[in-house]
Short mmCIF file of C-alpha atoms in Angstrom, two decimals:
data_model
loop_
_atom_site.label_atom_id
_atom_site.label_comp_id
_atom_site.label_asym_id
_atom_site.label_seq_id
_atom_site.Cartn_x
_atom_site.Cartn_y
_atom_site.Cartn_z
CA MET Q 1 120.56 80.80 140.36
CA ARG Q 2 124.14 82.05 140.44
CA CYS Q 3 125.08 82.89 144.00
CA VAL Q 4 124.75 86.51 144.98
CA ASP Q 5 128.33 87.75 145.29
CA VAL Q 6 126.39 90.54 143.89
CA LEU Q 7 123.65 93.24 140.46
CA VAL Q 8 121.51 94.93 137.03
CA LEU Q 9 120.21 97.51 134.46
CA VAL Q 10 118.93 98.23 130.99
CA LEU Q 11 118.26 99.56 127.50
CA ALA Q 12 118.96 103.23 127.97
CA LEU Q 13 119.77 103.98 124.40
CA ALA Q 14 118.09 107.31 123.78
CA GLY Q 15 119.74 110.37 125.20
CA LEU Q 16 122.80 108.42 126.35
CA SER Q 17 126.00 110.32 126.95
CA MET Q 18 129.12 109.02 128.67
CA ALA Q 19 131.26 111.56 130.48
CA ALA Q 20 134.93 110.90 131.12
CA ALA Q 21 135.31 108.74 134.20
CA GLU Q 22 135.50 110.88 137.33
CA LYS Q 23 137.60 109.73 140.25
CA ILE Q 24 135.65 108.00 143.01
CA SER Q 25 135.91 107.85 146.77
CA VAL Q 26 134.01 106.46 149.76
CA LYS Q 27 131.78 108.66 151.91
CA GLY Q 28 129.98 106.75 154.65
CA ASN Q 29 127.90 104.04 153.01
CA GLN Q 30 128.12 105.56 149.51
CA LEU Q 31 130.51 105.82 146.61
CA VAL Q 32 130.78 109.44 145.50
CA ASN Q 33 132.27 111.32 142.56
CA GLU Q 34 134.72 114.21 142.69
CA LYS Q 35 131.88 116.59 143.60
CA GLY Q 36 130.78 114.42 146.51
CA GLN Q 37 127.63 113.26 144.70
CA PRO Q 38 126.44 109.63 145.24
CA LEU Q 39 127.12 107.27 142.34
CA LYS Q 40 124.96 104.54 140.85
CA LEU Q 41 126.86 101.76 139.13
CA ARG Q 42 124.98 99.69 136.56
CA GLY Q 43 127.61 97.13 135.76
CA ILE Q 44 128.31 93.96 133.81
CA ASN Q 45 130.84 91.18 134.39
CA TYR Q 46 133.24 90.36 131.56
CA PHE Q 47 135.80 87.57 131.83
CA GLY Q 48 138.43 86.33 129.39
CA PHE Q 49 139.71 89.86 128.98
CA ASN Q 50 140.80 90.97 125.52
CA ASN Q 51 140.27 94.05 123.41
CA GLY Q 52 136.65 93.70 122.28
CA GLN Q 53 136.53 97.43 121.60
CA THR Q 54 133.21 97.42 119.75
CA MET Q 55 131.91 95.29 122.61
CA VAL Q 56 132.85 98.05 125.09
CA TYR Q 57 131.00 100.59 122.96
CA ARG Q 58 127.88 98.39 122.84
CA MET Q 59 127.94 97.97 126.62
CA GLN Q 60 127.69 101.75 126.86
CA LEU Q 61 124.85 101.89 124.35
CA LEU Q 62 122.92 99.37 126.47
CA GLY Q 63 123.32 101.65 129.48
CA PHE Q 64 126.10 100.02 131.48
CA ASN Q 65 128.54 102.39 133.18
CA ALA Q 66 130.73 99.92 135.07
CA VAL Q 67 132.48 96.61 134.45
CA ARG Q 68 133.83 93.84 136.69
CA LEU Q 69 136.86 92.01 135.31
CA PRO Q 70 137.57 88.60 136.89
CA PHE Q 71 141.20 87.49 136.59
CA SER Q 72 143.66 84.85 137.81
CA PHE Q 73 147.11 85.71 139.15
CA LYS Q 74 148.46 82.46 137.74
CA ASP Q 75 147.42 83.55 134.23
CA PHE Q 76 149.80 86.49 134.48
CA ASN Q 77 152.63 83.94 134.20
CA LEU Q 78 151.40 82.48 130.91
CA LYS Q 79 153.52 82.89 127.80
CA GLY Q 80 152.47 85.87 125.70
CA ARG Q 81 150.79 85.41 122.33
CA THR Q 82 151.74 87.16 119.12
CA ASP Q 83 148.78 86.19 116.96
CA TYR Q 84 146.24 88.71 115.68
CA ILE Q 85 142.56 88.53 114.85
CA TRP Q 86 141.76 89.51 111.28
CA CYS Q 87 138.46 91.27 110.81
CA ARG Q 88 136.71 94.30 109.42
CA GLU Q 89 135.45 97.22 111.47
CA ALA Q 90 131.73 97.07 112.29
CA SER Q 91 129.63 99.82 110.71
CA ALA Q 92 127.41 102.17 112.71
CA SER Q 93 124.31 100.52 111.23
CA GLU Q 94 125.49 97.06 112.32
CA ILE Q 95 126.17 98.26 115.85
CA ARG Q 96 122.79 100.02 115.95
CA ARG Q 97 121.03 96.83 114.86
CA THR Q 98 122.62 94.67 117.55
CA VAL Q 99 121.53 96.95 120.40
CA SER Q 100 117.97 97.46 119.13
CA PRO Q 101 115.24 95.15 120.54
CA PRO Q 102 113.58 92.82 117.99
CA GLY Q 103 110.49 94.39 116.44
CA PHE Q 104 111.72 97.93 117.02
CA VAL Q 105 112.93 100.23 114.29
CA PRO Q 106 116.61 100.87 115.03
CA TRP Q 107 117.36 104.25 116.54
CA SER Q 108 117.68 106.64 113.60
CA LYS Q 109 119.68 109.39 115.29
CA PRO Q 110 123.48 109.28 115.04
CA LEU Q 111 124.97 107.10 117.74
CA PRO Q 112 126.97 108.97 120.38
CA PRO Q 113 130.63 108.44 119.49
CA PRO Q 114 132.70 106.02 121.58
CA ARG Q 115 134.63 107.70 124.37
CA ALA Q 116 137.72 105.65 123.54
CA PRO Q 117 138.84 105.39 119.89
CA LEU Q 118 138.47 102.01 118.20
CA LEU Q 119 141.97 100.81 117.37
CA VAL Q 120 141.20 98.76 114.29
CA GLY Q 121 143.60 98.99 111.40
CA GLY Q 122 145.03 96.97 108.56
CA GLY Q 123 142.29 94.39 108.99
CA ARG Q 124 143.36 93.59 112.56
CA CYS Q 125 140.92 93.87 115.47
CA ASN Q 126 143.49 93.69 118.27
CA ILE Q 127 146.07 96.08 116.89
CA GLY Q 128 148.14 97.82 119.57
CA MET Q 129 147.43 95.25 122.29
CA PRO Q 130 150.36 94.10 124.45
CA ASN Q 131 151.22 90.41 124.13
CA ASN Q 132 152.37 90.09 127.74
CA VAL Q 133 149.39 88.86 129.79
CA PHE Q 134 149.95 91.20 132.76
CA ASP Q 135 150.36 94.25 130.53
CA ARG Q 136 147.34 93.19 128.49
CA PHE Q 137 145.17 93.21 131.62
CA LEU Q 138 146.41 96.71 132.45
CA TRP Q 139 145.64 97.72 128.83
CA VAL Q 140 142.07 96.46 129.15
CA ILE Q 141 141.59 98.32 132.45
CA ASN Q 142 142.94 101.48 130.83
CA TYR Q 143 140.66 101.09 127.79
CA PHE Q 144 137.52 100.76 129.92
CA ALA Q 145 138.65 103.74 132.02
CA LYS Q 146 139.15 105.87 128.89
CA ALA Q 147 135.65 104.85 127.80
CA GLY Q 148 134.22 106.33 131.02
CA PHE Q 149 133.63 103.12 132.99
CA LYS Q 150 134.14 102.51 136.69
CA ILE Q 151 135.98 99.21 137.11
CA VAL Q 152 136.14 96.37 139.62
CA ILE Q 153 139.00 93.89 139.23
CA ASP Q 154 138.20 90.55 140.84
CA ASN Q 155 140.60 87.76 141.82
CA HIS Q 156 138.51 84.75 140.83
CA VAL Q 157 139.52 81.77 142.98
CA TRP Q 158 136.39 79.68 142.35
CA LEU Q 159 137.77 77.44 139.58
CA GLU Q 160 140.71 79.33 138.23
CA ASP Q 161 143.20 80.58 140.82
CA PRO Q 162 144.52 78.73 143.91
CA THR Q 163 147.11 81.40 144.81
CA ALA Q 164 145.21 82.81 147.82
CA TYR Q 165 145.09 79.51 149.71
CA GLU Q 166 148.20 77.76 148.34
CA ASN Q 167 150.60 80.67 148.77
CA PRO Q 168 149.06 83.56 150.78
CA LYS Q 169 152.29 85.60 150.77
CA LEU Q 170 152.56 85.38 146.98
CA TRP Q 171 148.87 86.38 146.76
CA VAL Q 172 149.48 89.51 148.86
CA ASP Q 173 152.63 90.37 146.89
CA SER Q 174 150.74 89.88 143.62
CA TRP Q 175 147.96 92.23 144.70
CA GLN Q 176 150.58 94.78 145.73
CA LYS Q 177 152.24 94.59 142.32
CA LEU Q 178 148.94 94.85 140.44
CA ALA Q 179 147.62 97.75 142.55
CA ALA Q 180 150.92 99.61 142.15
CA ALA Q 181 150.76 99.19 138.37
CA VAL Q 182 147.16 100.46 138.25
CA SER Q 183 148.02 103.47 140.42
CA LYS Q 184 150.83 104.49 138.06
CA ASP Q 185 148.34 104.99 135.22
CA PRO Q 186 146.75 108.45 135.56
CA ILE Q 187 143.72 107.32 133.53
CA SER Q 188 142.97 104.18 135.55
CA ARG Q 189 143.95 105.59 138.94
CA GLY Q 190 140.93 106.60 140.99
CA VAL Q 191 138.30 104.64 139.03
CA VAL Q 192 139.37 101.06 139.87
CA MET Q 193 138.10 99.07 142.88
CA TYR Q 194 139.51 95.78 144.16
CA ASP Q 195 137.43 92.65 144.82
CA LEU Q 196 140.19 90.89 146.76
CA VAL Q 197 138.91 87.32 146.59
CA ASN Q 198 135.77 85.95 144.93
CA GLU Q 199 133.53 83.38 146.68
CA PRO Q 200 136.24 82.22 149.14
CA ASP Q 201 133.86 79.82 150.91
CA ASN Q 202 133.80 77.66 147.76
CA LYS Q 203 137.44 76.86 148.52
CA ARG Q 204 136.81 76.42 152.26
CA ILE Q 205 138.39 79.78 153.09
CA PHE Q 206 136.53 81.22 156.07
CA TRP Q 207 136.95 84.20 158.38
CA THR Q 208 139.06 82.08 160.77
CA GLU Q 209 141.77 79.59 159.80
CA ARG Q 210 140.48 76.05 159.21
CA LYS Q 211 142.12 72.79 158.17
CA GLY Q 212 145.21 74.31 156.68
CA ARG Q 213 143.40 77.09 154.83
CA PRO Q 214 144.48 80.66 155.66
CA SER Q 215 141.95 82.85 157.44
CA LEU Q 216 139.98 85.24 155.25
CA ALA Q 217 140.50 87.94 157.89
CA LYS Q 218 144.28 87.69 157.52
CA LEU Q 219 144.11 87.61 153.72
CA TYR Q 220 141.90 90.71 153.62
CA PHE Q 221 143.92 92.75 156.09
CA ASP Q 222 147.29 91.72 154.66
CA ALA Q 223 146.12 92.69 151.17
CA MET Q 224 144.68 96.01 152.35
CA ASP Q 225 147.94 96.78 154.15
CA ALA Q 226 149.86 96.02 150.98
CA ILE Q 227 147.74 98.29 148.74
CA GLN Q 228 145.98 101.21 149.77
CA ARG Q 229 113.66 86.41 147.24
CA PRO Q 230 110.75 85.44 149.53
CA PRO Q 231 110.86 87.12 152.96
CA GLY Q 232 113.16 84.36 154.19
CA LEU Q 233 115.68 85.11 151.47
CA TYR Q 234 115.44 88.85 152.08
CA ARG Q 235 116.19 88.26 155.76
CA ARG Q 236 119.21 86.14 154.89
CA MET Q 237 120.56 88.80 152.52
CA SER Q 238 120.12 91.49 155.17
CA ASP Q 239 121.84 89.24 157.72
CA SER Q 240 124.67 88.62 155.26
CA PHE Q 241 125.40 92.08 153.84
CA GLY Q 242 122.36 94.37 153.73
CA TYR Q 243 122.79 95.52 157.33
CA LEU Q 244 126.17 97.03 156.43
CA SER Q 245 124.35 99.89 154.64
CA THR Q 246 122.27 100.79 157.72
CA LYS Q 247 123.67 99.55 161.02
CA GLY Q 248 127.17 98.92 159.71
CA TYR Q 249 129.95 96.72 161.08
CA CYS Q 250 130.20 97.21 164.82
CA GLY Q 251 133.01 96.59 167.26
CA LYS Q 252 134.26 98.17 170.50
CA ASN Q 253 131.13 100.31 170.82
CA LYS Q 254 131.63 101.84 167.38
CA CYS Q 255 129.84 101.09 164.10
CA LEU Q 256 131.24 101.81 160.64
CA LYS Q 257 129.03 101.94 157.54
CA TRP Q 258 130.40 101.49 154.04
CA PRO Q 259 129.12 101.04 150.48
CA VAL Q 260 127.67 97.64 149.56
CA LEU Q 261 128.60 96.55 146.03
CA LEU Q 262 127.01 93.41 144.55
CA GLY Q 263 129.71 91.79 142.42
CA GLU Q 264 127.59 89.29 140.50
CA PHE Q 265 124.15 87.75 140.19
CA SER Q 266 122.12 86.02 137.51
CA ALA Q 267 119.97 82.98 136.76
CA PRO Q 268 119.87 80.50 133.86
CA HIS Q 269 116.94 82.37 132.25
CA SER Q 270 115.73 79.03 130.92
CA GLY Q 271 112.08 80.02 131.14
CA ALA Q 272 111.56 78.16 134.41
CA PRO Q 273 109.34 80.02 136.93
CA GLN Q 274 112.01 79.77 139.63
CA ASP Q 275 114.44 81.68 137.40
CA THR Q 276 112.00 84.54 136.93
CA ASN Q 277 111.01 84.58 140.60
CA ALA Q 278 114.63 84.60 141.74
CA VAL Q 279 115.64 87.54 139.54
CA GLU Q 280 112.47 89.53 140.28
CA GLY Q 281 112.93 88.96 144.01
CA LEU Q 282 116.54 90.07 143.93
CA VAL Q 283 115.68 93.19 141.93
CA LYS Q 284 113.08 94.08 144.58
CA TYR Q 285 115.72 93.64 147.27
CA ILE Q 286 118.21 95.81 145.37
CA ASN Q 287 115.58 98.55 144.95
CA ASN Q 288 114.32 98.09 148.55
CA GLU Q 289 110.69 97.90 147.48
CA GLY Q 290 107.59 95.74 148.01
CA ASP Q 291 107.92 92.89 150.48
CA ALA Q 292 111.72 93.20 150.26
CA LYS Q 293 111.57 96.56 152.06
CA ASP Q 294 112.55 95.15 155.44
CA GLY Q 295 113.86 98.28 157.16
CA ARG Q 296 117.26 96.64 157.54
CA HIS Q 297 118.95 97.78 154.34
CA GLU Q 298 118.99 100.72 151.94
CA PRO Q 299 118.64 100.54 148.13
CA ILE Q 300 121.78 99.02 146.63
CA ASN Q 301 123.00 101.32 143.88
CA LEU Q 302 126.22 99.47 143.07
CA TRP Q 303 125.77 96.18 141.22
CA PHE Q 304 127.14 93.97 138.39
CA PHE Q 305 125.13 91.46 136.36
CA TRP Q 306 126.73 88.10 135.46
CA THR Q 307 127.69 88.21 132.62
CA TRP Q 308 128.40 89.64 129.17
CA ASN Q 309 130.10 86.44 127.93
CA ASN Q 310 128.17 83.68 126.23
CA ASN Q 311 130.49 80.96 127.58
CA SER Q 312 129.09 80.91 131.13
CA PRO Q 313 127.58 77.42 131.53
CA ASP Q 314 125.98 77.82 134.97
CA THR Q 315 123.88 80.79 133.80
CA ASN Q 316 123.07 79.42 130.33
CA GLY Q 317 125.18 82.07 128.63
CA GLY Q 318 125.28 85.82 129.08
CA ILE Q 319 123.99 89.03 127.49
CA VAL Q 320 125.39 88.18 124.07
CA LYS Q 321 124.16 85.15 122.12
CA GLU Q 322 126.22 82.28 120.70
CA ASN Q 323 127.57 84.40 117.85
CA TRP Q 324 128.95 86.92 120.38
CA ALA Q 325 127.29 89.69 118.37
CA ASP Q 326 123.51 89.69 118.93
CA ILE Q 327 122.04 90.71 122.29
CA GLY Q 328 119.83 88.28 124.23
CA GLU Q 329 116.84 90.54 124.79
CA GLY Q 330 115.35 88.36 127.54
CA LYS Q 331 118.31 88.91 129.83
CA ALA Q 332 118.65 92.57 128.88
CA ARG Q 333 114.97 93.17 129.65
CA SER Q 334 115.23 91.42 133.02
CA MET Q 335 117.50 94.26 134.09
CA ALA Q 336 115.23 97.07 132.93
#
């Protein structure tokens, strides 16, 4: 099972409507909208950012309202590309078919229109996209924001980006530059959250400095200053992060509670019993029900499933199948 860095949801086709993304803020252990109402994020991870505009629309039709975008700072230095993808625009009937479960008659009512216009023209699917990698990432963030999504941007150090531990100062400066660019966009500003460093322990980055690796505490605080299953498993999750929603983080006779957001979770979905048990157990923990209701955590309403992409080897693919068009109903149903 993919390690819980954190999420999951489901086919909410009928009656779907996506409002423009409201600005978000933190209130105690909850994320709230502009009216102070608690938010529920039903998110999906999507890596290899590009302009899959129809893909964004289909995410909405499946019921997702948030996206987590892993990225690498070192990729921002890659040479820009000037090639274009030639294609034809998908019809409403084709889109309807791909988000309808097998054996069901596709939804006959008109699909709710996409919140963000599909920029397909002259036979090109990626028309209007910047060729500079940094600007392209900002474009993708802006497009999801216009579509009504809440967004988490995630510096993925696991395999892709050594910046945090090879050059901590450059890492902090890079976060400052990226956060400043996001904040300058009135559409993206207020709906983007920062996952500063993904799975740092995989690169031997711990809370205190060890063997030449910078301390996670210093990385976190420097970055923040620069930008503004079975009962045993349930116990371990509560010990790790669940308690932050109830007791909170305590120090100097004061405890502070904050929202808990699960950045990614999944399983291979190979049909093995342990896959099913793992996902079902985690869903119970997220919902705080059954034997996972341990009194030490509250329901977790902010989560992101791993992943939309098919090219995720450790989870045997993602929501979309090998053709990157059809939906894998087994994984979609596991989130219902």
